[in-house]
Tab-separated table of N, CA and C in Angstrom:
chain	number	residue	atom	x	y	z
X	1	GLN	N	-12.455	-11.061	-9.511
X	1	GLN	CA	-11.095	-10.538	-9.604
X	1	GLN	C	-11.121	-9.065	-9.118
X	2	VAL	N	-9.971	-8.647	-8.527
X	2	VAL	CA	-9.799	-7.318	-7.994
X	2	VAL	C	-8.681	-6.599	-8.771
X	3	GLN	N	-8.943	-5.359	-9.141
X	3	GLN	CA	-7.910	-4.530	-9.816
X	3	GLN	C	-7.618	-3.346	-8.911
X	4	LEU	N	-6.309	-2.996	-8.808
X	4	LEU	CA	-5.848	-1.926	-7.959
X	4	LEU	C	-5.042	-0.930	-8.783
X	5	VAL	N	-5.237	0.374	-8.537
X	5	VAL	CA	-4.517	1.420	-9.261
X	5	VAL	C	-4.013	2.450	-8.219
X	6	GLU	N	-2.657	2.700	-8.211
X	6	GLU	CA	-2.055	3.655	-7.309
X	6	GLU	C	-1.910	4.975	-7.995
X	7	SER	N	-1.802	6.075	-7.197
X	7	SER	CA	-1.558	7.398	-7.693
X	7	SER	C	-0.956	8.238	-6.581
X	8	GLY	N	-0.354	9.371	-6.970
X	8	GLY	CA	0.164	10.287	-5.975
X	8	GLY	C	1.668	10.313	-5.821
X	9	GLY	N	2.411	9.447	-6.505
X	9	GLY	CA	3.848	9.411	-6.424
X	9	GLY	C	4.417	10.664	-7.077
X	10	GLY	N	5.722	10.900	-6.778
X	10	GLY	CA	6.414	12.041	-7.413
X	10	GLY	C	7.752	12.339	-6.680
X	11	LEU	N	8.249	13.530	-6.943
X	11	LEU	CA	9.495	13.952	-6.334
X	11	LEU	C	9.193	14.840	-5.164
X	12	VAL	N	9.941	14.637	-4.064
X	12	VAL	CA	9.766	15.445	-2.870
X	12	VAL	C	11.107	15.543	-2.146
X	13	GLN	N	11.332	16.782	-1.504
X	13	GLN	CA	12.529	16.953	-0.752
X	13	GLN	C	12.549	16.211	0.542
X	14	ALA	N	13.730	15.872	1.023
X	14	ALA	CA	13.827	15.254	2.347
X	14	ALA	C	13.168	16.116	3.415
X	15	GLY	N	12.406	15.456	4.284
X	15	GLY	CA	11.640	16.185	5.263
X	15	GLY	C	10.242	16.537	4.868
X	16	GLY	N	9.931	16.371	3.596
X	16	GLY	CA	8.632	16.740	3.064
X	16	GLY	C	7.609	15.633	3.236
X	17	SER	N	6.415	15.869	2.654
X	17	SER	CA	5.281	14.897	2.801
X	17	SER	C	4.739	14.558	1.462
X	18	LEU	N	4.124	13.396	1.364
X	18	LEU	CA	3.458	12.954	0.147
X	18	LEU	C	2.348	12.006	0.553
X	19	ARG	N	1.253	12.014	-0.230
X	19	ARG	CA	0.109	11.105	0.055
X	19	ARG	C	-0.135	10.252	-1.165
X	20	LEU	N	-0.084	8.956	-1.003
X	20	LEU	CA	-0.401	7.975	-2.034
X	20	LEU	C	-1.843	7.506	-1.900
X	21	SER	N	-2.496	7.239	-3.045
X	21	SER	CA	-3.875	6.768	-3.059
X	21	SER	C	-3.977	5.498	-3.826
X	22	CYS	N	-4.972	4.711	-3.491
X	22	CYS	CA	-5.237	3.409	-4.201
X	22	CYS	C	-6.712	3.267	-4.360
X	23	ALA	N	-7.112	2.959	-5.598
X	23	ALA	CA	-8.510	2.723	-5.935
X	23	ALA	C	-8.700	1.273	-6.367
X	24	ALA	N	-9.666	0.608	-5.799
X	24	ALA	CA	-9.994	-0.799	-6.078
X	24	ALA	C	-11.250	-0.885	-6.923
X	25	SER	N	-11.269	-1.877	-7.874
X	25	SER	CA	-12.415	-2.158	-8.662
X	25	SER	C	-12.539	-3.669	-8.871
X	26	GLY	N	-13.633	-4.085	-9.415
X	26	GLY	CA	-13.872	-5.481	-9.623
X	26	GLY	C	-14.687	-6.038	-8.481
X	27	ASN	N	-14.314	-7.212	-7.997
X	27	ASN	CA	-15.066	-7.861	-6.938
X	27	ASN	C	-14.578	-7.368	-5.551
X	28	VAL	N	-14.862	-6.073	-5.305
X	28	VAL	CA	-14.334	-5.396	-4.132
X	28	VAL	C	-14.832	-5.927	-2.828
X	29	ARG	N	-16.022	-6.589	-2.826
X	29	ARG	CA	-16.616	-7.054	-1.591
X	29	ARG	C	-15.844	-8.135	-0.929
X	30	VAL	N	-14.920	-8.774	-1.642
X	30	VAL	CA	-14.164	-9.917	-1.098
X	30	VAL	C	-12.827	-9.442	-0.466
X	31	ILE	N	-12.508	-8.169	-0.543
X	31	ILE	CA	-11.243	-7.632	-0.038
X	31	ILE	C	-11.147	-7.750	1.465
X	32	GLU	N	-10.026	-8.260	1.958
X	32	GLU	CA	-9.784	-8.338	3.372
X	32	GLU	C	-8.705	-7.306	3.810
X	33	THR	N	-7.490	-7.754	4.070
X	33	THR	CA	-6.450	-6.814	4.443
X	33	THR	C	-5.914	-6.116	3.193
X	34	THR	N	-5.616	-4.781	3.391
X	34	THR	CA	-4.970	-3.956	2.317
X	34	THR	C	-3.662	-3.397	2.880
X	35	GLY	N	-2.776	-3.015	1.976
X	35	GLY	CA	-1.513	-2.532	2.425
X	35	GLY	C	-0.688	-1.889	1.327
X	36	TRP	N	0.565	-1.532	1.698
X	36	TRP	CA	1.511	-0.949	0.835
X	36	TRP	C	2.856	-1.608	0.970
X	37	TYR	N	3.423	-1.968	-0.162
X	37	TYR	CA	4.801	-2.486	-0.263
X	37	TYR	C	5.646	-1.470	-1.034
X	38	ARG	N	6.960	-1.588	-0.915
X	38	ARG	CA	7.854	-0.771	-1.706
X	38	ARG	C	9.079	-1.580	-2.127
X	39	GLN	N	9.668	-1.203	-3.230
X	39	GLN	CA	10.880	-1.811	-3.725
X	39	GLN	C	11.809	-0.722	-4.155
X	40	GLY	N	12.919	-0.528	-3.449
X	40	GLY	CA	13.927	0.435	-3.822
X	40	GLY	C	14.901	-0.214	-4.819
X	41	PRO	N	15.818	0.631	-5.380
X	41	PRO	CA	16.793	0.145	-6.387
X	41	PRO	C	17.664	-0.951	-5.765
X	42	GLY	N	17.729	-2.074	-6.402
X	42	GLY	CA	18.543	-3.187	-5.978
X	42	GLY	C	18.060	-3.878	-4.714
X	43	LYS	N	16.845	-3.619	-4.295
X	43	LYS	CA	16.320	-4.194	-3.040
X	43	LYS	C	15.091	-5.103	-3.351
X	44	GLN	N	14.792	-5.934	-2.368
X	44	GLN	CA	13.576	-6.747	-2.439
X	44	GLN	C	12.397	-5.945	-2.024
X	45	ARG	N	11.202	-6.375	-2.429
X	45	ARG	CA	10.008	-5.722	-1.953
X	45	ARG	C	9.845	-5.923	-0.460
X	46	GLU	N	9.380	-4.886	0.244
X	46	GLU	CA	9.193	-4.968	1.672
X	46	GLU	C	7.843	-4.370	2.043
X	47	LEU	N	7.277	-4.862	3.117
X	47	LEU	CA	6.024	-4.373	3.574
X	47	LEU	C	6.243	-3.019	4.312
X	48	VAL	N	5.463	-2.021	3.921
X	48	VAL	CA	5.549	-0.691	4.543
X	48	VAL	C	4.479	-0.577	5.608
X	49	ALA	N	3.247	-0.898	5.257
X	49	ALA	CA	2.126	-0.786	6.223
X	49	ALA	C	0.946	-1.622	5.710
X	50	GLU	N	0.132	-2.089	6.603
X	50	GLU	CA	-1.085	-2.831	6.240
X	50	GLU	C	-2.209	-2.484	7.225
X	51	ILE	N	-3.415	-2.727	6.738
X	51	ILE	CA	-4.578	-2.433	7.616
X	51	ILE	C	-5.682	-3.445	7.284
X	52	THR	N	-6.307	-3.995	8.311
X	52	THR	CA	-7.360	-4.998	8.125
X	52	THR	C	-8.694	-4.308	7.809
X	53	ASN	N	-9.665	-5.073	7.382
X	53	ASN	CA	-10.940	-4.470	7.116
X	53	ASN	C	-11.626	-3.956	8.359
X	54	GLY	N	-11.122	-4.330	9.555
X	54	GLY	CA	-11.594	-3.818	10.825
X	54	GLY	C	-10.813	-2.615	11.326
X	55	GLY	N	-9.792	-2.190	10.597
X	55	GLY	CA	-9.023	-0.990	10.984
X	55	GLY	C	-7.812	-1.207	11.788
X	56	VAL	N	-7.355	-2.449	11.999
X	56	VAL	CA	-6.180	-2.733	12.731
X	56	VAL	C	-4.945	-2.505	11.796
X	57	THR	N	-3.966	-1.740	12.276
X	57	THR	CA	-2.802	-1.375	11.431
X	57	THR	C	-1.530	-2.033	11.895
X	58	ASN	N	-0.601	-2.148	10.965
X	58	ASN	CA	0.741	-2.647	11.236
X	58	ASN	C	1.730	-1.902	10.359
X	59	TYR	N	2.825	-1.423	10.914
X	59	TYR	CA	3.823	-0.636	10.188
X	59	TYR	C	5.206	-1.236	10.293
X	60	ALA	N	5.999	-1.054	9.266
X	60	ALA	CA	7.405	-1.354	9.344
X	60	ALA	C	8.081	-0.451	10.385
X	61	ASP	N	9.071	-0.948	11.104
X	61	ASP	CA	9.722	-0.113	12.150
X	61	ASP	C	10.323	1.160	11.536
X	62	SER	N	10.748	1.097	10.322
X	62	SER	CA	11.424	2.241	9.718
X	62	SER	C	10.474	3.444	9.413
X	63	VAL	N	9.173	3.217	9.429
X	63	VAL	CA	8.237	4.275	9.133
X	63	VAL	C	7.272	4.584	10.233
X	64	LYS	N	7.330	3.854	11.363
X	64	LYS	CA	6.458	4.136	12.475
X	64	LYS	C	6.570	5.558	12.960
X	65	GLY	N	5.416	6.171	13.198
X	65	GLY	CA	5.394	7.549	13.684
X	65	GLY	C	5.406	8.591	12.583
X	66	ARG	N	5.737	8.207	11.328
X	66	ARG	CA	5.850	9.126	10.224
X	66	ARG	C	4.864	8.815	9.095
X	67	PHE	N	4.503	7.567	8.915
X	67	PHE	CA	3.531	7.161	7.882
X	67	PHE	C	2.247	6.780	8.542
X	68	THR	N	1.115	7.022	7.833
X	68	THR	CA	-0.207	6.671	8.337
X	68	THR	C	-1.020	5.996	7.186
X	69	ILE	N	-1.466	4.790	7.456
X	69	ILE	CA	-2.303	4.082	6.453
X	69	ILE	C	-3.759	4.186	6.812
X	70	SER	N	-4.645	4.269	5.852
X	70	SER	CA	-6.058	4.382	6.055
X	70	SER	C	-6.806	3.734	4.903
X	71	ARG	N	-8.096	3.478	5.122
X	71	ARG	CA	-8.929	2.949	4.042
X	71	ARG	C	-10.341	3.404	4.232
X	72	ASP	N	-11.110	3.480	3.124
X	72	ASP	CA	-12.518	3.831	3.131
X	72	ASP	C	-13.202	2.689	2.433
X	73	ASN	N	-13.833	1.827	3.201
X	73	ASN	CA	-14.476	0.621	2.657
X	73	ASN	C	-15.693	0.983	1.794
X	74	ALA	N	-16.345	2.090	2.115
X	74	ALA	CA	-17.517	2.480	1.306
X	74	ALA	C	-17.098	2.949	-0.107
X	75	LYS	N	-15.979	3.700	-0.182
X	75	LYS	CA	-15.508	4.220	-1.441
X	75	LYS	C	-14.538	3.211	-2.134
X	76	HIS	N	-14.135	2.177	-1.454
X	76	HIS	CA	-13.201	1.186	-2.008
X	76	HIS	C	-11.858	1.830	-2.357
X	77	THR	N	-11.402	2.671	-1.453
X	77	THR	CA	-10.107	3.348	-1.641
X	77	THR	C	-9.226	3.232	-0.380
X	78	GLY	N	-7.939	3.406	-0.572
X	78	GLY	CA	-7.026	3.434	0.565
X	78	GLY	C	-5.975	4.522	0.312
X	79	SER	N	-5.224	4.866	1.361
X	79	SER	CA	-4.209	5.887	1.207
X	79	SER	C	-3.045	5.614	2.192
X	80	LEU	N	-1.909	6.209	1.838
X	80	LEU	CA	-0.745	6.146	2.666
X	80	LEU	C	-0.213	7.591	2.759
X	81	GLN	N	-0.348	8.208	3.944
X	81	GLN	CA	0.215	9.494	4.212
X	81	GLN	C	1.636	9.411	4.706
X	82	MET	N	2.566	9.959	3.984
X	82	MET	CA	4.003	9.885	4.310
X	82	MET	C	4.514	11.233	4.709
X	83	SER	N	5.096	11.322	5.880
X	83	SER	CA	5.652	12.554	6.411
X	83	SER	C	7.106	12.392	6.816
X	84	SER	N	7.807	13.492	6.994
X	84	SER	CA	9.233	13.459	7.365
X	84	SER	C	10.014	12.465	6.460
X	85	LEU	N	9.846	12.578	5.188
X	85	LEU	CA	10.435	11.622	4.239
X	85	LEU	C	11.942	11.714	4.222
X	86	LYS	N	12.548	10.519	4.122
X	86	LYS	CA	14.004	10.421	4.020
X	86	LYS	C	14.377	9.868	2.662
X	87	PRO	N	15.616	10.140	2.216
X	87	PRO	CA	16.025	9.584	0.931
X	87	PRO	C	15.920	8.080	0.814
X	88	GLU	N	16.092	7.385	1.925
X	88	GLU	CA	15.970	5.931	1.948
X	88	GLU	C	14.561	5.418	1.500
X	89	ALA	N	13.582	6.305	1.546
X	89	ALA	CA	12.250	5.978	1.162
X	89	ALA	C	12.031	5.954	-0.359
X	90	THR	N	13.056	6.337	-1.095
X	90	THR	CA	12.929	6.294	-2.569
X	90	THR	C	12.681	4.880	-3.059
X	91	ALA	N	11.606	4.687	-3.738
X	91	ALA	CA	11.218	3.336	-4.182
X	91	ALA	C	9.955	3.425	-5.067
X	92	VAL	N	9.666	2.261	-5.649
X	92	VAL	CA	8.353	2.111	-6.263
X	92	VAL	C	7.403	1.559	-5.206
X	93	TYR	N	6.300	2.219	-5.002
X	93	TYR	CA	5.325	1.858	-3.978
X	93	TYR	C	4.148	1.118	-4.630
X	94	TYR	N	3.736	-0.007	-4.007
X	94	TYR	CA	2.657	-0.828	-4.587
X	94	TYR	C	1.534	-0.945	-3.600
X	95	CYS	N	0.310	-0.739	-4.061
X	95	CYS	CA	-0.888	-1.021	-3.313
X	95	CYS	C	-1.215	-2.499	-3.409
X	96	THR	N	-1.613	-3.091	-2.257
X	96	THR	CA	-1.931	-4.546	-2.247
X	96	THR	C	-3.229	-4.762	-1.510
X	97	ALA	N	-3.828	-5.912	-1.808
X	97	ALA	CA	-4.985	-6.386	-1.111
X	97	ALA	C	-5.045	-7.890	-1.128
X	98	THR	N	-5.651	-8.484	-0.095
X	98	THR	CA	-5.888	-9.906	-0.049
X	98	THR	C	-7.369	-10.164	-0.143
X	99	SER	N	-7.719	-11.324	-0.666
X	99	SER	CA	-9.106	-11.742	-0.764
X	99	SER	C	-9.180	-13.259	-0.728
X	100	ARG	N	-10.427	-13.791	-0.666
X	100	ARG	CA	-10.583	-15.245	-0.690
X	100	ARG	C	-11.965	-15.568	-1.197
X	101	ASP	N	-12.100	-16.770	-1.758
X	101	ASP	CA	-13.385	-17.316	-2.098
X	101	ASP	C	-13.484	-18.691	-1.448
X	102	ARG	N	-14.458	-19.501	-1.909
X	102	ARG	CA	-14.637	-20.815	-1.284
X	102	ARG	C	-13.518	-21.774	-1.596
X	103	TRP	N	-12.684	-21.462	-2.572
X	103	TRP	CA	-11.660	-22.364	-3.006
X	103	TRP	C	-10.225	-21.985	-2.598
X	104	ALA	N	-9.930	-20.661	-2.508
X	104	ALA	CA	-8.543	-20.263	-2.317
X	104	ALA	C	-8.440	-18.844	-1.751
X	105	ARG	N	-7.238	-18.500	-1.366
X	105	ARG	CA	-6.902	-17.114	-0.996
X	105	ARG	C	-6.061	-16.464	-2.069
X	106	TYR	N	-6.167	-15.171	-2.235
X	106	TYR	CA	-5.462	-14.465	-3.354
X	106	TYR	C	-4.811	-13.158	-2.836
X	107	SER	N	-3.717	-12.761	-3.556
X	107	SER	CA	-3.102	-11.494	-3.384
X	107	SER	C	-3.223	-10.672	-4.612
X	108	HIS	N	-3.538	-9.390	-4.508
X	108	HIS	CA	-3.702	-8.476	-5.648
X	108	HIS	C	-2.721	-7.325	-5.516
X	109	TRP	N	-2.195	-6.908	-6.687
X	109	TRP	CA	-1.123	-5.833	-6.703
X	109	TRP	C	-1.480	-4.786	-7.717
X	110	GLY	N	-1.218	-3.517	-7.349
X	110	GLY	CA	-1.319	-2.445	-8.329
X	110	GLY	C	-0.071	-2.412	-9.201
X	111	GLN	N	-0.030	-1.451	-10.135
X	111	GLN	CA	1.103	-1.357	-11.038
X	111	GLN	C	2.313	-0.642	-10.486
X	112	GLY	N	2.147	0.058	-9.376
X	112	GLY	CA	3.235	0.748	-8.739
X	112	GLY	C	3.295	2.210	-9.106
X	113	THR	N	3.790	3.012	-8.147
X	113	THR	CA	3.980	4.456	-8.381
X	113	THR	C	5.325	4.852	-7.761
X	114	GLN	N	6.103	5.669	-8.534
X	114	GLN	CA	7.452	6.018	-8.099
X	114	GLN	C	7.420	7.161	-7.082
X	115	VAL	N	8.166	6.988	-6.035
X	115	VAL	CA	8.419	8.041	-5.053
X	115	VAL	C	9.922	8.259	-4.980
X	116	THR	N	10.338	9.510	-5.176
X	116	THR	CA	11.738	9.867	-5.116
X	116	THR	C	11.908	10.995	-4.104
X	117	VAL	N	12.773	10.743	-3.133
X	117	VAL	CA	13.070	11.730	-2.088
X	117	VAL	C	14.477	12.262	-2.245
X	118	SER	N	14.611	13.513	-2.521
X	118	SER	CA	15.944	14.157	-2.764
X	118	SER	C	16.527	14.695	-1.448
X	119	SER	N	17.846	14.625	-1.350
X	119	SER	CA	18.556	15.111	-0.166
X	119	SER	C	18.978	16.564	-0.315
């Protein structure tokens, strides 16, 4: 089993920057793709960014050029650097990871961290 814990959320002014971090524990050697989702007030969860264990990235159109996802496989950590933040980015952000064993594939979720962007 894999456990994920996010940190780094908080209040920031529009146009500012914030860096979120994610620490993984448990059976970390089985982790494949990692990423970040967010859920704003009254909205469904949406994918913000993801990165494979080989370093290939994918971003939502709304954050391309402003957010950067990264991971350190040796330290079992990941991060999301957010720049030029807009009020629309206000949401709970979740760290995610996928894994598999001989029987099934799994998705793992952190507890979430609040990001609030003021105008």
